[in-house]
Amino acid sequence: MAAIAALAAGAVTAAPQHSAAQQAHSLLKTHGGAVFAAEEDAFDAKDVVRDANGDQHVRMQRSHRGMPVIGGDFVMHLLANGALKHVSQSRSQKLNVDDVAALSDMQAIAYAQSLFGGNLHTKPKARMVVFARTAAARLAYEVELSGEKADGTE
């Protein structure tokens, strides 16, 4: 409940053009170590929450070698004057993964379909991602299937 109340008290803003988002990008150039930034990483500001005291919280998404990083997002907490207060994140080391998959996207889709076991309504989609929700990040496929299983669930 505290997190919900804190968000309700702040103003949420779309981030890319917001000055706090621009400040966060600037701070990453000098404080990249705080988020375990690798040379191959890029960062996208997703939204900004502004507290009543003027502090701002910028939610950032990470990509690595052009691939989305699942588990690589973080929040940069900025003081009202724009200084970095601290960072909330789950990463504890830089990413270091290959960008060559053991499977093709078609093989990943076929495997996902075998697990789904239903009738598809749309054409499946797959994209390569970095799965970083564990200590050892690894290359993975994110497969999107839309359909209905034999039991009637979607």
PDB file of C-alpha atoms in Angstrom:
ATOM      1  CA  MET A   1       0.000   0.000   0.000  1.00  0.00           C
ATOM      2  CA  ALA A   2       2.858   2.396   0.700  1.00  0.00           C
ATOM      3  CA  ALA A   3       4.099   2.128  -2.893  1.00  0.00           C
ATOM      4  CA  ILE A   4       0.621   2.805  -4.237  1.00  0.00           C
ATOM      5  CA  ALA A   5       0.204   5.798  -1.941  1.00  0.00           C
ATOM      6  CA  ALA A   6       3.607   7.156  -2.923  1.00  0.00           C
ATOM      7  CA  LEU A   7       2.760   6.919  -6.611  1.00  0.00           C
ATOM      8  CA  ALA A   8      -0.629   8.486  -6.071  1.00  0.00           C
ATOM      9  CA  ALA A   9       1.026  11.438  -4.339  1.00  0.00           C
ATOM     10  CA  GLY A  10       3.447  12.040  -7.219  1.00  0.00           C
ATOM     11  CA  ALA A  11       2.845  13.166 -10.753  1.00  0.00           C
ATOM     12  CA  VAL A  12       3.660  10.619 -13.472  1.00  0.00           C
ATOM     13  CA  THR A  13       4.955  12.034 -16.729  1.00  0.00           C
ATOM     14  CA  ALA A  14       5.887  10.431 -20.042  1.00  0.00           C
ATOM     15  CA  ALA A  15       9.655  10.516 -20.027  1.00  0.00           C
ATOM     16  CA  PRO A  16      11.549  10.948 -23.300  1.00  0.00           C
ATOM     17  CA  GLN A  17      11.306  14.750 -23.519  1.00  0.00           C
ATOM     18  CA  HIS A  18      11.142  15.394 -19.786  1.00  0.00           C
ATOM     19  CA  SER A  19      14.047  17.343 -18.265  1.00  0.00           C
ATOM     20  CA  ALA A  20      14.517  14.727 -15.505  1.00  0.00           C
ATOM     21  CA  ALA A  21      14.868  12.036 -18.195  1.00  0.00           C
ATOM     22  CA  GLN A  22      17.468  14.142 -19.968  1.00  0.00           C
ATOM     23  CA  GLN A  23      19.260  14.680 -16.643  1.00  0.00           C
ATOM     24  CA  ALA A  24      19.213  10.912 -15.971  1.00  0.00           C
ATOM     25  CA  HIS A  25      20.819  10.251 -19.373  1.00  0.00           C
ATOM     26  CA  SER A  26      23.460  12.844 -18.626  1.00  0.00           C
ATOM     27  CA  LEU A  27      24.164  11.321 -15.205  1.00  0.00           C
ATOM     28  CA  LEU A  28      24.594   7.876 -16.771  1.00  0.00           C
ATOM     29  CA  LYS A  29      27.600   9.215 -18.686  1.00  0.00           C
ATOM     30  CA  THR A  30      29.404   9.967 -15.431  1.00  0.00           C
ATOM     31  CA  HIS A  31      27.742   7.462 -13.082  1.00  0.00           C
ATOM     32  CA  GLY A  32      27.373   4.419 -15.361  1.00  0.00           C
ATOM     33  CA  GLY A  33      29.087   2.270 -12.761  1.00  0.00           C
ATOM     34  CA  ALA A  34      26.122   2.801 -10.442  1.00  0.00           C
ATOM     35  CA  VAL A  35      23.963   0.755 -12.847  1.00  0.00           C
ATOM     36  CA  PHE A  36      26.726  -1.636 -13.971  1.00  0.00           C
ATOM     37  CA  ALA A  37      26.579  -0.181 -17.481  1.00  0.00           C
ATOM     38  CA  ALA A  38      28.458  -2.081 -20.179  1.00  0.00           C
ATOM     39  CA  GLU A  39      29.777  -0.391 -23.327  1.00  0.00           C
ATOM     40  CA  GLU A  40      27.144  -2.248 -25.355  1.00  0.00           C
ATOM     41  CA  ASP A  41      24.253  -0.979 -23.201  1.00  0.00           C
ATOM     42  CA  ALA A  42      21.769   1.704 -24.168  1.00  0.00           C
ATOM     43  CA  PHE A  43      19.131   3.237 -21.927  1.00  0.00           C
ATOM     44  CA  ASP A  44      15.609   4.519 -22.501  1.00  0.00           C
ATOM     45  CA  ALA A  45      13.698   6.651 -20.006  1.00  0.00           C
ATOM     46  CA  LYS A  46      10.143   5.311 -19.705  1.00  0.00           C
ATOM     47  CA  ASP A  47       8.476   7.604 -17.189  1.00  0.00           C
ATOM     48  CA  VAL A  48       9.139  10.149 -14.480  1.00  0.00           C
ATOM     49  CA  VAL A  49       7.450  10.470 -11.087  1.00  0.00           C
ATOM     50  CA  ARG A  50       7.799  13.798  -9.311  1.00  0.00           C
ATOM     51  CA  ASP A  51       7.346  13.980  -5.545  1.00  0.00           C
ATOM     52  CA  ALA A  52       5.792  16.936  -3.739  1.00  0.00           C
ATOM     53  CA  ASN A  53       9.288  17.936  -2.507  1.00  0.00           C
ATOM     54  CA  GLY A  54      10.587  18.158  -6.092  1.00  0.00           C
ATOM     55  CA  ASP A  55      12.563  14.890  -6.101  1.00  0.00           C
ATOM     56  CA  GLN A  56      12.130  12.938  -9.326  1.00  0.00           C
ATOM     57  CA  HIS A  57      12.284   9.220 -10.066  1.00  0.00           C
ATOM     58  CA  VAL A  58      13.158   8.183 -13.630  1.00  0.00           C
ATOM     59  CA  ARG A  59      12.360   4.608 -14.674  1.00  0.00           C
ATOM     60  CA  MET A  60      14.933   3.406 -17.198  1.00  0.00           C
ATOM     61  CA  GLN A  61      14.952   0.387 -19.495  1.00  0.00           C
ATOM     62  CA  ARG A  62      18.194  -1.166 -20.674  1.00  0.00           C
ATOM     63  CA  SER A  63      19.072  -2.761 -23.994  1.00  0.00           C
ATOM     64  CA  HIS A  64      22.287  -4.664 -24.637  1.00  0.00           C
ATOM     65  CA  ARG A  65      23.715  -4.894 -28.162  1.00  0.00           C
ATOM     66  CA  GLY A  66      20.313  -3.711 -29.393  1.00  0.00           C
ATOM     67  CA  MET A  67      18.366  -6.425 -27.542  1.00  0.00           C
ATOM     68  CA  PRO A  68      15.853  -5.656 -24.773  1.00  0.00           C
ATOM     69  CA  VAL A  69      17.039  -6.726 -21.319  1.00  0.00           C
ATOM     70  CA  ILE A  70      14.419  -8.480 -19.203  1.00  0.00           C
ATOM     71  CA  GLY A  71      15.400  -7.671 -15.630  1.00  0.00           C
ATOM     72  CA  GLY A  72      17.717  -4.831 -16.572  1.00  0.00           C
ATOM     73  CA  ASP A  73      15.470  -1.896 -15.738  1.00  0.00           C
ATOM     74  CA  PHE A  74      16.186   0.454 -12.852  1.00  0.00           C
ATOM     75  CA  VAL A  75      15.022   3.692 -11.274  1.00  0.00           C
ATOM     76  CA  MET A  76      17.280   6.712 -10.920  1.00  0.00           C
ATOM     77  CA  HIS A  77      16.242   8.829  -7.931  1.00  0.00           C
ATOM     78  CA  LEU A  78      17.151  12.490  -8.429  1.00  0.00           C
ATOM     79  CA  LEU A  79      17.045  15.265  -5.871  1.00  0.00           C
ATOM     80  CA  ALA A  80      15.054  18.387  -6.712  1.00  0.00           C
ATOM     81  CA  ASN A  81      18.312  20.043  -7.882  1.00  0.00           C
ATOM     82  CA  GLY A  82      18.934  17.205 -10.385  1.00  0.00           C
ATOM     83  CA  ALA A  83      21.716  15.464  -8.426  1.00  0.00           C
ATOM     84  CA  LEU A  84      21.700  11.670  -8.272  1.00  0.00           C
ATOM     85  CA  LYS A  85      20.409  10.502  -4.882  1.00  0.00           C
ATOM     86  CA  HIS A  86      20.568   6.743  -5.512  1.00  0.00           C
ATOM     87  CA  VAL A  87      19.571   3.960  -7.896  1.00  0.00           C
ATOM     88  CA  SER A  88      17.082   1.124  -7.323  1.00  0.00           C
ATOM     89  CA  GLN A  89      17.938  -1.974  -9.349  1.00  0.00           C
ATOM     90  CA  SER A  90      18.358  -5.721  -9.216  1.00  0.00           C
ATOM     91  CA  ARG A  91      21.577  -6.025 -11.279  1.00  0.00           C
ATOM     92  CA  SER A  92      24.838  -6.512  -9.413  1.00  0.00           C
ATOM     93  CA  GLN A  93      27.224  -6.856 -12.358  1.00  0.00           C
ATOM     94  CA  LYS A  94      27.707  -5.807 -15.966  1.00  0.00           C
ATOM     95  CA  LEU A  95      26.032  -7.831 -18.684  1.00  0.00           C
ATOM     96  CA  ASN A  96      28.253 -10.087 -20.730  1.00  0.00           C
ATOM     97  CA  VAL A  97      26.308 -12.348 -23.081  1.00  0.00           C
ATOM     98  CA  ASP A  98      26.813 -13.670 -26.578  1.00  0.00           C
ATOM     99  CA  ASP A  99      24.608 -12.334 -29.323  1.00  0.00           C
ATOM    100  CA  VAL A 100      24.616 -15.634 -31.227  1.00  0.00           C
ATOM    101  CA  ALA A 101      21.684 -17.881 -30.354  1.00  0.00           C
ATOM    102  CA  ALA A 102      21.813 -21.670 -30.215  1.00  0.00           C
ATOM    103  CA  LEU A 103      18.338 -21.776 -31.788  1.00  0.00           C
ATOM    104  CA  SER A 104      16.746 -19.906 -34.661  1.00  0.00           C
ATOM    105  CA  ASP A 105      13.655 -17.800 -34.063  1.00  0.00           C
ATOM    106  CA  MET A 106      11.607 -20.451 -35.905  1.00  0.00           C
ATOM    107  CA  GLN A 107      12.919 -23.173 -33.561  1.00  0.00           C
ATOM    108  CA  ALA A 108      12.051 -21.005 -30.550  1.00  0.00           C
ATOM    109  CA  ILE A 109       8.534 -20.470 -31.919  1.00  0.00           C
ATOM    110  CA  ALA A 110       8.100 -24.212 -32.553  1.00  0.00           C
ATOM    111  CA  TYR A 111       9.180 -24.988 -28.992  1.00  0.00           C
ATOM    112  CA  ALA A 112       6.831 -22.367 -27.523  1.00  0.00           C
ATOM    113  CA  GLN A 113       3.967 -23.717 -29.631  1.00  0.00           C
ATOM    114  CA  SER A 114       4.650 -27.249 -28.336  1.00  0.00           C
ATOM    115  CA  LEU A 115       4.311 -25.935 -24.771  1.00  0.00           C
ATOM    116  CA  PHE A 116       1.184 -23.924 -25.604  1.00  0.00           C
ATOM    117  CA  GLY A 117      -0.600 -26.824 -27.307  1.00  0.00           C
ATOM    118  CA  GLY A 118      -3.554 -24.799 -28.550  1.00  0.00           C
ATOM    119  CA  ASN A 119      -4.899 -23.162 -31.692  1.00  0.00           C
ATOM    120  CA  LEU A 120      -3.292 -19.865 -32.642  1.00  0.00           C
ATOM    121  CA  HIS A 121      -5.324 -16.804 -33.650  1.00  0.00           C
ATOM    122  CA  THR A 122      -2.370 -14.810 -34.949  1.00  0.00           C
ATOM    123  CA  LYS A 123       1.042 -15.481 -36.410  1.00  0.00           C
ATOM    124  CA  PRO A 124       3.620 -16.098 -33.646  1.00  0.00           C
ATOM    125  CA  LYS A 125       6.400 -13.569 -33.107  1.00  0.00           C
ATOM    126  CA  ALA A 126       9.825 -14.077 -31.592  1.00  0.00           C
ATOM    127  CA  ARG A 127      12.572 -11.662 -30.670  1.00  0.00           C
ATOM    128  CA  MET A 128      15.951 -12.209 -29.111  1.00  0.00           C
ATOM    129  CA  VAL A 129      16.344 -10.731 -25.628  1.00  0.00           C
ATOM    130  CA  VAL A 130      18.798 -10.803 -22.764  1.00  0.00           C
ATOM    131  CA  PHE A 131      17.236 -12.565 -19.780  1.00  0.00           C
ATOM    132  CA  ALA A 132      18.821 -10.941 -16.732  1.00  0.00           C
ATOM    133  CA  ARG A 133      16.506 -11.846 -13.870  1.00  0.00           C
ATOM    134  CA  THR A 134      19.135 -14.240 -12.533  1.00  0.00           C
ATOM    135  CA  ALA A 135      22.757 -13.593 -11.544  1.00  0.00           C
ATOM    136  CA  ALA A 136      24.031 -15.083 -14.808  1.00  0.00           C
ATOM    137  CA  ALA A 137      22.338 -13.225 -17.663  1.00  0.00           C
ATOM    138  CA  ARG A 138      21.784 -15.219 -20.828  1.00  0.00           C
ATOM    139  CA  LEU A 139      20.482 -14.906 -24.339  1.00  0.00           C
ATOM    140  CA  ALA A 140      16.853 -15.985 -24.783  1.00  0.00           C
ATOM    141  CA  TYR A 141      13.871 -15.664 -27.071  1.00  0.00           C
ATOM    142  CA  GLU A 142      10.693 -13.895 -26.103  1.00  0.00           C
ATOM    143  CA  VAL A 143       7.916 -15.614 -28.055  1.00  0.00           C
ATOM    144  CA  GLU A 144       4.453 -14.114 -28.408  1.00  0.00           C
ATOM    145  CA  LEU A 145       1.590 -16.520 -29.033  1.00  0.00           C
ATOM    146  CA  SER A 146      -2.086 -15.596 -29.139  1.00  0.00           C
ATOM    147  CA  GLY A 147      -4.722 -18.296 -29.239  1.00  0.00           C
ATOM    148  CA  GLU A 148      -6.889 -20.696 -27.342  1.00  0.00           C
ATOM    149  CA  LYS A 149      -5.861 -23.840 -25.507  1.00  0.00           C
ATOM    150  CA  ALA A 150      -7.850 -27.084 -25.682  1.00  0.00           C
ATOM    151  CA  ASP A 151      -9.420 -26.277 -22.278  1.00  0.00           C
ATOM    152  CA  GLY A 152     -10.821 -23.000 -23.658  1.00  0.00           C
ATOM    153  CA  THR A 153      -8.392 -20.676 -21.895  1.00  0.00           C
ATOM    154  CA  GLU A 154      -6.437 -18.059 -23.793  1.00  0.00           C
TER     155      GLU A 154
END
